[in-house]
CSV table of C-alpha atoms and ligand atoms in Angstrom, one decimal:
chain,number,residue,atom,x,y,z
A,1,UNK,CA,101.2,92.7,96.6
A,2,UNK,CA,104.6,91.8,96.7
A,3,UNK,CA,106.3,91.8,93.0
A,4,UNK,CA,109.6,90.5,92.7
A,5,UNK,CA,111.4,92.3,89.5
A,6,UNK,CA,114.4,89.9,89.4
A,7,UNK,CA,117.1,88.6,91.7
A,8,UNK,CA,117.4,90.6,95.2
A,9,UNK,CA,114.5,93.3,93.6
A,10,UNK,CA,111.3,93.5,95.1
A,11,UNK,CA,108.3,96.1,94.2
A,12,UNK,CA,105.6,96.9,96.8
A,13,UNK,CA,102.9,99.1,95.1
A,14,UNK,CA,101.6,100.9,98.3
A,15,UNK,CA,98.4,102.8,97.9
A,16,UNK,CA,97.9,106.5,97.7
A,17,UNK,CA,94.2,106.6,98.6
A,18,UNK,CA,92.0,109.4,97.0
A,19,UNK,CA,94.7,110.4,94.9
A,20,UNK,CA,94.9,110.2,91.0
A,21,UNK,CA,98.3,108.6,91.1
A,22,UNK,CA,96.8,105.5,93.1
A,23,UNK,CA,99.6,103.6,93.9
A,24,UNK,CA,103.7,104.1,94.5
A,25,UNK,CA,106.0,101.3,93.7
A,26,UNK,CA,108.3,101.1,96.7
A,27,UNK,CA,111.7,99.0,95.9
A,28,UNK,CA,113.4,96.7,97.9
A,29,UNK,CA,117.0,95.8,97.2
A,30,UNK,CA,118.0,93.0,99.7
A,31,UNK,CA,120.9,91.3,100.4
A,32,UNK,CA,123.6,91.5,103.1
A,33,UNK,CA,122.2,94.9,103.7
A,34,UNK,CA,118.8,96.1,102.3
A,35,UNK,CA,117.7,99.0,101.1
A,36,UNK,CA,114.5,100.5,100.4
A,37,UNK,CA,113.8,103.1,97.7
A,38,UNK,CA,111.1,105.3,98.6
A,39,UNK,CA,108.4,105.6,101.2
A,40,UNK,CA,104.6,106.9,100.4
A,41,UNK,CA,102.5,109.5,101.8
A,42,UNK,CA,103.1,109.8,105.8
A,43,UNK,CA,99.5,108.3,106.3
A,44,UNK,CA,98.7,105.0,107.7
A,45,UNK,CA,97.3,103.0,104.7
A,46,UNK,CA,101.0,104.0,103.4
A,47,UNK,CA,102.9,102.6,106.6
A,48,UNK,CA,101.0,99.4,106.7
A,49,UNK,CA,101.6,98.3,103.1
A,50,UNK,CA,105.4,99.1,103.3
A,51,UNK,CA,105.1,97.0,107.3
A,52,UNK,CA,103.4,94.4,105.2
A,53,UNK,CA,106.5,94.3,102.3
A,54,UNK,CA,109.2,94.3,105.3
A,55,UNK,CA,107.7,91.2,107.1
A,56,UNK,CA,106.9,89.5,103.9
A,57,UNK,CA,110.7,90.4,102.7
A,58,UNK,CA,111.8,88.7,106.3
A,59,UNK,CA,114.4,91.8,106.4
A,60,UNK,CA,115.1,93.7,109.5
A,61,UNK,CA,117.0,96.2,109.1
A,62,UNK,CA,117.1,98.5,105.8
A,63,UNK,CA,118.9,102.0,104.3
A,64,UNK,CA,116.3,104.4,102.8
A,65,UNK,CA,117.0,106.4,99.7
A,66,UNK,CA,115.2,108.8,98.5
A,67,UNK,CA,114.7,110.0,95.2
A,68,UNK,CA,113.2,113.4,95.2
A,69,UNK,CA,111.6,115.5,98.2
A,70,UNK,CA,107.5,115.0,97.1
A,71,UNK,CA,105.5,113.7,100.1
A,72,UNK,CA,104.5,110.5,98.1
A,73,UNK,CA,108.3,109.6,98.0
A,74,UNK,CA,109.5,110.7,101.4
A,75,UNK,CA,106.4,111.1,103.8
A,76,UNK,CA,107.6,108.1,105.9
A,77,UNK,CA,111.3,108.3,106.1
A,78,UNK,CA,110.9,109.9,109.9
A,79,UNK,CA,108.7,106.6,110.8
A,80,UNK,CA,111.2,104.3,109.4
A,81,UNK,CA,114.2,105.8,110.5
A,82,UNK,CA,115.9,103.6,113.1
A,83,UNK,CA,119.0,103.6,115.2
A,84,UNK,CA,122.5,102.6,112.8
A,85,UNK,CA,120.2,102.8,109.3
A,86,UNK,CA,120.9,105.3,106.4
A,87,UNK,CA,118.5,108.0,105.0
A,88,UNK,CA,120.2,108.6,101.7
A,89,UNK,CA,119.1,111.4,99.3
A,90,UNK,CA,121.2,113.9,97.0
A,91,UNK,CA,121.5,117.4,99.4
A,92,UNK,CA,119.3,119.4,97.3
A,93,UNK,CA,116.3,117.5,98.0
A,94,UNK,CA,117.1,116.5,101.6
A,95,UNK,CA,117.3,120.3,102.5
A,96,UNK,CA,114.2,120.8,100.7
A,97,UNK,CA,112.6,117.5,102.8
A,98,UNK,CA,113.4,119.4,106.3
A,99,UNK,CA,112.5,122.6,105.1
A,100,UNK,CA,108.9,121.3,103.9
A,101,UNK,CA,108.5,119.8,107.5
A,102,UNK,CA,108.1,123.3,108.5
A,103,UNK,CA,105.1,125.8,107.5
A,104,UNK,CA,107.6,128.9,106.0
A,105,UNK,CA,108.6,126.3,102.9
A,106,UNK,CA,104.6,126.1,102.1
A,107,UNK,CA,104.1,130.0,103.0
A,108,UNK,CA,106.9,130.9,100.5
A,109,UNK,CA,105.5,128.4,98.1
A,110,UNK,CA,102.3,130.0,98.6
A,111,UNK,CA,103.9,133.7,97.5
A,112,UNK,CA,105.9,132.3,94.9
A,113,UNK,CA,102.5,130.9,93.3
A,114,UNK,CA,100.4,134.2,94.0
A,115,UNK,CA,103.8,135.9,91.8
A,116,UNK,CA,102.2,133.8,88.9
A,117,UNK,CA,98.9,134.6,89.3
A,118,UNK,CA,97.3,132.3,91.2
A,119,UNK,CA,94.4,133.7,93.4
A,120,UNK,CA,94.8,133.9,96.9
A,121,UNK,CA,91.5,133.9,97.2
A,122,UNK,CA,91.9,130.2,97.0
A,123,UNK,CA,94.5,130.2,98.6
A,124,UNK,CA,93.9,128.6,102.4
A,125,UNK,CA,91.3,126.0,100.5
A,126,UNK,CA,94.0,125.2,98.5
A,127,UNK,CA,97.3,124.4,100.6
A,128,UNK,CA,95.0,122.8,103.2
A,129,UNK,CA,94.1,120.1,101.4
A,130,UNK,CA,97.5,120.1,98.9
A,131,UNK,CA,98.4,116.3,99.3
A,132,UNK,CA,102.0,117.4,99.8
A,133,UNK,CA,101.7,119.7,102.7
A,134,UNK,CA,98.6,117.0,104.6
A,135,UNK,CA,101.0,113.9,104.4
A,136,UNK,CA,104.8,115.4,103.9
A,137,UNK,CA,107.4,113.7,106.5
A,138,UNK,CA,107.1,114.9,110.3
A,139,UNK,CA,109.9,115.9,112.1
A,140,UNK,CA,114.0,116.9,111.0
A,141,UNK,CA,115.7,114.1,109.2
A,142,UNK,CA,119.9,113.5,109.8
A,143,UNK,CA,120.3,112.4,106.2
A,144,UNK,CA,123.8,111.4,104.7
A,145,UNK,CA,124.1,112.8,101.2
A,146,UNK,CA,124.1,111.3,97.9
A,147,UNK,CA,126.5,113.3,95.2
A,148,UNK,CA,126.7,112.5,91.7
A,149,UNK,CA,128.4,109.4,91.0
A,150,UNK,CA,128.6,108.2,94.1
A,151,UNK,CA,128.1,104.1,94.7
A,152,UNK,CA,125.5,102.3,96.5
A,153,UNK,CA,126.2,98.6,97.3
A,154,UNK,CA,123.2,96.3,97.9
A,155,UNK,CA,121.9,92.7,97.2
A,156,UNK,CA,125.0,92.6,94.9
A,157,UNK,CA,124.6,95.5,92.6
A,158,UNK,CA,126.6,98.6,92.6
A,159,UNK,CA,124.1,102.0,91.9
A,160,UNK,CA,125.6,104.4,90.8
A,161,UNK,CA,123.6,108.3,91.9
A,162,UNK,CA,122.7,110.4,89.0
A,163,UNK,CA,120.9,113.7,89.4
A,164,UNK,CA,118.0,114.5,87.2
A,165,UNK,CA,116.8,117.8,87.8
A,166,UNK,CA,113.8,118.8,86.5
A,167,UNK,CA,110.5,117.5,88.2
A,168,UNK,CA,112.3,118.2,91.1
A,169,UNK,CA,115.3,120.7,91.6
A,170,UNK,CA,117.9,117.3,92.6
A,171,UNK,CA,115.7,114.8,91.7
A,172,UNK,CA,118.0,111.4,91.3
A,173,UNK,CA,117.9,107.9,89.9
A,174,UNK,CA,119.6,105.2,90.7
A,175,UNK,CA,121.9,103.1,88.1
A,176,UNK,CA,123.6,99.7,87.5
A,177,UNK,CA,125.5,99.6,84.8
A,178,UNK,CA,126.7,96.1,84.5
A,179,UNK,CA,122.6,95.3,84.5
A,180,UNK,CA,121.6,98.0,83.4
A,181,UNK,CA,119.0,98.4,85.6
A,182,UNK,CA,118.0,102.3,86.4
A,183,UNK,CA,115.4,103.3,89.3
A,184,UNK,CA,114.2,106.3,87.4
A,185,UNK,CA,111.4,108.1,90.6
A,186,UNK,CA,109.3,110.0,88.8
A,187,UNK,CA,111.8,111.1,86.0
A,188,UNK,CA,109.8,108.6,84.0
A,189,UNK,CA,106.7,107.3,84.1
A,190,UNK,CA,104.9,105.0,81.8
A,191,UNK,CA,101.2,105.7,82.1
A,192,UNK,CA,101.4,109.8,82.8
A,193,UNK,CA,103.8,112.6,81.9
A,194,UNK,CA,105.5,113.1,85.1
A,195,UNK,CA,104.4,117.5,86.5
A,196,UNK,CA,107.2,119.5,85.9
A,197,UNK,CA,106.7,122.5,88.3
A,198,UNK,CA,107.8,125.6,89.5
A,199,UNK,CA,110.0,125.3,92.4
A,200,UNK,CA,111.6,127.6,95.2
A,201,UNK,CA,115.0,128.6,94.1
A,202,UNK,CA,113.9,127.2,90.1
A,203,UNK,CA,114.0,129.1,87.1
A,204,UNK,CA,113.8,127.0,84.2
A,205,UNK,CA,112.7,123.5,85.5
A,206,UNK,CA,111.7,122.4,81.9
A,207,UNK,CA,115.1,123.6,80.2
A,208,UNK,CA,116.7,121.4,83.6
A,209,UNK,CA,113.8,118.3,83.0
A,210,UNK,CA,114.7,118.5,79.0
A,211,UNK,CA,119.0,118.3,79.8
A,212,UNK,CA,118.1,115.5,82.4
A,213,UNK,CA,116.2,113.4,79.6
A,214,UNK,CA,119.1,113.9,77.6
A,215,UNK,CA,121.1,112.6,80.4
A,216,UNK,CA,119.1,109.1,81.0
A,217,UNK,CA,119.0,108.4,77.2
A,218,UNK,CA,122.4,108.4,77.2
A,219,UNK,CA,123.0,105.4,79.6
A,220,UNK,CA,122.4,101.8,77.9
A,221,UNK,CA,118.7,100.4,80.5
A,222,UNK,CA,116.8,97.6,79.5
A,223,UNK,CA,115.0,97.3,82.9
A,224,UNK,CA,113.6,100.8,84.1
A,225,UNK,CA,111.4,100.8,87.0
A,226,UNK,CA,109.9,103.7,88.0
A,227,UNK,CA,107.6,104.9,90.9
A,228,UNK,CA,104.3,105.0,89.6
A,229,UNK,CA,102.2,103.5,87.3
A,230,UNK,CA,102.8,99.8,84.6
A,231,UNK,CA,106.4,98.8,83.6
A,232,UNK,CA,108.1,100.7,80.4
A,233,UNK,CA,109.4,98.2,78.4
A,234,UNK,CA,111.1,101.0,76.0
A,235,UNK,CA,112.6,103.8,77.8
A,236,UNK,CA,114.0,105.2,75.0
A,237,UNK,CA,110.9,105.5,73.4
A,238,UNK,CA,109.3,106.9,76.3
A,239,UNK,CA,111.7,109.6,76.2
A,240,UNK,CA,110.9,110.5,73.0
A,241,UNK,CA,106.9,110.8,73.6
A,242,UNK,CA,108.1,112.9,76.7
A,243,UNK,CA,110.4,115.4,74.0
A,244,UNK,CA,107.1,115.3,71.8
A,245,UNK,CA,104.5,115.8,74.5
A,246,UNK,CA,106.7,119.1,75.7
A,247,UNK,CA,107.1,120.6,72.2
A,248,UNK,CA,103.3,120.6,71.7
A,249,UNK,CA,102.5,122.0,75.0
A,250,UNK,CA,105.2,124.6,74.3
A,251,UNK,CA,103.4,125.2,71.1
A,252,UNK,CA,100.3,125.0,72.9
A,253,UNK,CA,101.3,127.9,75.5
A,254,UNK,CA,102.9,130.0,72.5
A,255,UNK,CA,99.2,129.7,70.9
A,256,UNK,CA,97.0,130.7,74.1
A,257,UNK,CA,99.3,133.9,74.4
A,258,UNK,CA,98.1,137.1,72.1
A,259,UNK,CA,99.4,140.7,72.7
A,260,UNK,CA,97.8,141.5,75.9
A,261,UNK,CA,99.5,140.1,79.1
A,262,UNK,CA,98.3,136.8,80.8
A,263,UNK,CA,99.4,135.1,84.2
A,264,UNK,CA,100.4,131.5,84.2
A,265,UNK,CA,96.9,131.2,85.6
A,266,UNK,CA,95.2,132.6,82.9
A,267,UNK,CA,97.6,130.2,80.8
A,268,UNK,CA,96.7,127.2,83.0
A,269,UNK,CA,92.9,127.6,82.5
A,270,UNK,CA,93.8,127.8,78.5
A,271,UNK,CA,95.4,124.6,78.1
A,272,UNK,CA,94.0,121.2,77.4
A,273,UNK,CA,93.9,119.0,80.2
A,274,UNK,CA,92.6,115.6,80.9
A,275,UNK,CA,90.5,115.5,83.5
A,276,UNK,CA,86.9,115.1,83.9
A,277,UNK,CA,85.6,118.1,84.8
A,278,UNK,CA,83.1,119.9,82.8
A,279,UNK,CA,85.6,123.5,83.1
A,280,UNK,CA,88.1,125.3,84.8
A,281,UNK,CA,85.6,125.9,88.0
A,282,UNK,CA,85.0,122.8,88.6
A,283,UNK,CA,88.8,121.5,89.3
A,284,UNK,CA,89.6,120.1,92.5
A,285,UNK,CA,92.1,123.2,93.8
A,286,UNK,CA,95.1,121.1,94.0
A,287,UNK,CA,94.8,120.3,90.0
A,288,UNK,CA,94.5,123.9,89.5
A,289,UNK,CA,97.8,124.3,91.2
A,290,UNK,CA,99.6,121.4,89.4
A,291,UNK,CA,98.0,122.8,86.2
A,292,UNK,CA,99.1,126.4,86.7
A,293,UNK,CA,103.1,124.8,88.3
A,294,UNK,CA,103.2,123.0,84.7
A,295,UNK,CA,102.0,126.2,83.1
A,296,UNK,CA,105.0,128.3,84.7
A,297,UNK,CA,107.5,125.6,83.7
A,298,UNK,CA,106.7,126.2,80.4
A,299,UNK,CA,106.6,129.5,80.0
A,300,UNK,CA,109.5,130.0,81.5
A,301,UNK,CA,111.0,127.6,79.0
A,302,UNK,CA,109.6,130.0,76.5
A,303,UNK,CA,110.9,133.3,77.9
A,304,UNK,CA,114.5,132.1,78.4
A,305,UNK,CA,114.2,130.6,75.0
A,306,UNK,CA,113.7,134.7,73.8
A,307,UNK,CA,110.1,133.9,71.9
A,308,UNK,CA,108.0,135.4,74.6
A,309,UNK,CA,108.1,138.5,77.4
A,310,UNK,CA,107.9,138.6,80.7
A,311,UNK,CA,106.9,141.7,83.0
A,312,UNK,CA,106.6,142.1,86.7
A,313,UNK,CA,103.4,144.9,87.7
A,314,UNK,CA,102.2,144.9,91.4
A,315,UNK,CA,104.2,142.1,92.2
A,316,UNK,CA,102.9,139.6,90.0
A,317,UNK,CA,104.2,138.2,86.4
A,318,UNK,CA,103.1,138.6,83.4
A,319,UNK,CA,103.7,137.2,80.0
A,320,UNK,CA,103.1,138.0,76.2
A,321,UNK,CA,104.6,137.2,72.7
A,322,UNK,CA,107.4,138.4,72.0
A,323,UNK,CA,106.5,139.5,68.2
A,324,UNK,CA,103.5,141.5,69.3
A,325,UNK,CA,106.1,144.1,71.0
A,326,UNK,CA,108.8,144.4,68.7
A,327,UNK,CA,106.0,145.0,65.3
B,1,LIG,ZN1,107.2,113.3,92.3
């Protein structure tokens, strides 16, 4: 369905089948020029609903932006690229997009996660069927970069880039001021706490998340429209269940850890999530690795914060409290 949000905004929620998130909500801003924000998964049932918005629109031609590189929000941009349109995207994540085409970005993500703990023993099971590597874009994409602050014109309103690092290393949203109308991606999200994960080249994505919260609350919004899930009629207060939820999973982590060193695997499998399986076992793999990325991001969090350790033995990491050391 085809959901028009308020003059020259449109919002296509296109179907991410067998996935928890369901749905993206695809924007259309038309006008003299159009431009589309965000693509789905690079499946078919993705393509379709997005061909069904653009003949239902009546538009022709369209820009792309991109908000941040995750397969859900890019998969298509290769399919819908055409001759004369622009793929816009901030330069972090459009680096990131083309290097995630290719199988060393999953390899060295693969690494990075067995540093934390994660088993390879899992490992093949697990990147096989990780939703990002199965339906991520095909092929190199000549993007034109997005900086900070920079102006996109369309269907009359003048968006103004902001980065938000922090789910993703140059995650950005999308701002009009004089409506104050934001296109947050998946900074925020109404009906789930948008996965802040480990990243290559990331050290502290929740310290980086946190700052970019900061950021948004700043800027005056009373329309926020983000890519998954119902509206959020108060961003604001949004923001602050977000600040809450992180503090009691930082206190959560703190609590698992004792004086003997655990992985951020061992973490992951300690933490309360809500999902229905009966334990640990018995999550689908990729949960395990969204569980164990959130894990990471928080105790990293923790360990640059000075309130717990962190060791490297035989290549992997290791973390403990920071009081059980010093006493
Ligand atoms: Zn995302």
């Amino acid at each position: 369905m085809l959901t028009k949000i308020t003059d020259h905004i449109y919002q296509k929620a296109v179907p991410l089948p067998n996935n928890p998130l369901r749905e993206i909500n695809v924007y259309f801003v038309t006008g003299e020029k159009n431009l589309m924000i965000d693509t789905g998964f690079n499946r078919p049932e993705c393509e379709a609903a997005l061909q069904e918005a653009i003949a239902e629109l009546g538009i022709k031609e369209f820009d792309i932006f991109i908000t941040h590189l995750h397969s859900d929000h890019c998969g298509l941009i290769s399919k819908f690229s055409q001759a004369g349109n622009c793929l816009l995207t901030g330069e972090t994540e459009g680096e990131l997009i083309n290097f995630e085409a290719g199988n060393l970005y999953w390899n060295m993500l693969d690494d990075l996660f067995i540093k934390y703990g994660f088993p390879k023993a899992n490992f093949g099971r697990n990147t096989d069927i990780h939703p990002g590597r199965k339906y991520c874009n095909a092929g190199r994409v000549d993007f034109t970069y997005v900086k900070e602050g920079d102006i996109l014109q369309y269907g009359g309103y003048t968006l103004q880039a902001i980065t938000t690092p922090g789910h993703t290393p140059g995650h950005m949203c999308l701002y009009d001021a004089e409506n104050k109308i934001l296109f947050c991606g998946d900074h925020i999200l109404g009906t789930i706490t948008p996965n802040i994960c480990i990243e290559l080249g990331v050290e502290n994505p929740l310290q980086d998340y946190l700052n970019s919260l900061a950021k948004i609350e700043k800027l005056d919004v009373s329309l926020l429209l983000t890519a998954h899930g119902t509206m959020v009629s108060d961003m604001y207060a949004r923001i602050q269940e977000l600040y809450q939820h992180h503090e009691a999973r930082l206190q959560e982590v703190l609590s698992i850890l004792t004086n003997e060193w655990k992985t951020a695997y061992m973490v992951a499998q300690d933490m309360t999530w809500e999902i229905m399986c009966k334990d640990w076992e018995s999550f689908p793999a990729p949960q395990k690795w969204f569980a164990t990325g959130e894990a990471i991001s928080h105790l990293q969090y923790l360990y640059f914060l000075g309130k717990i350790l962190k060791e490297e033995r035989n290549g992997i990491y290791y973390y403990k409290k920071a009081e059980d050391i010093k006493g």
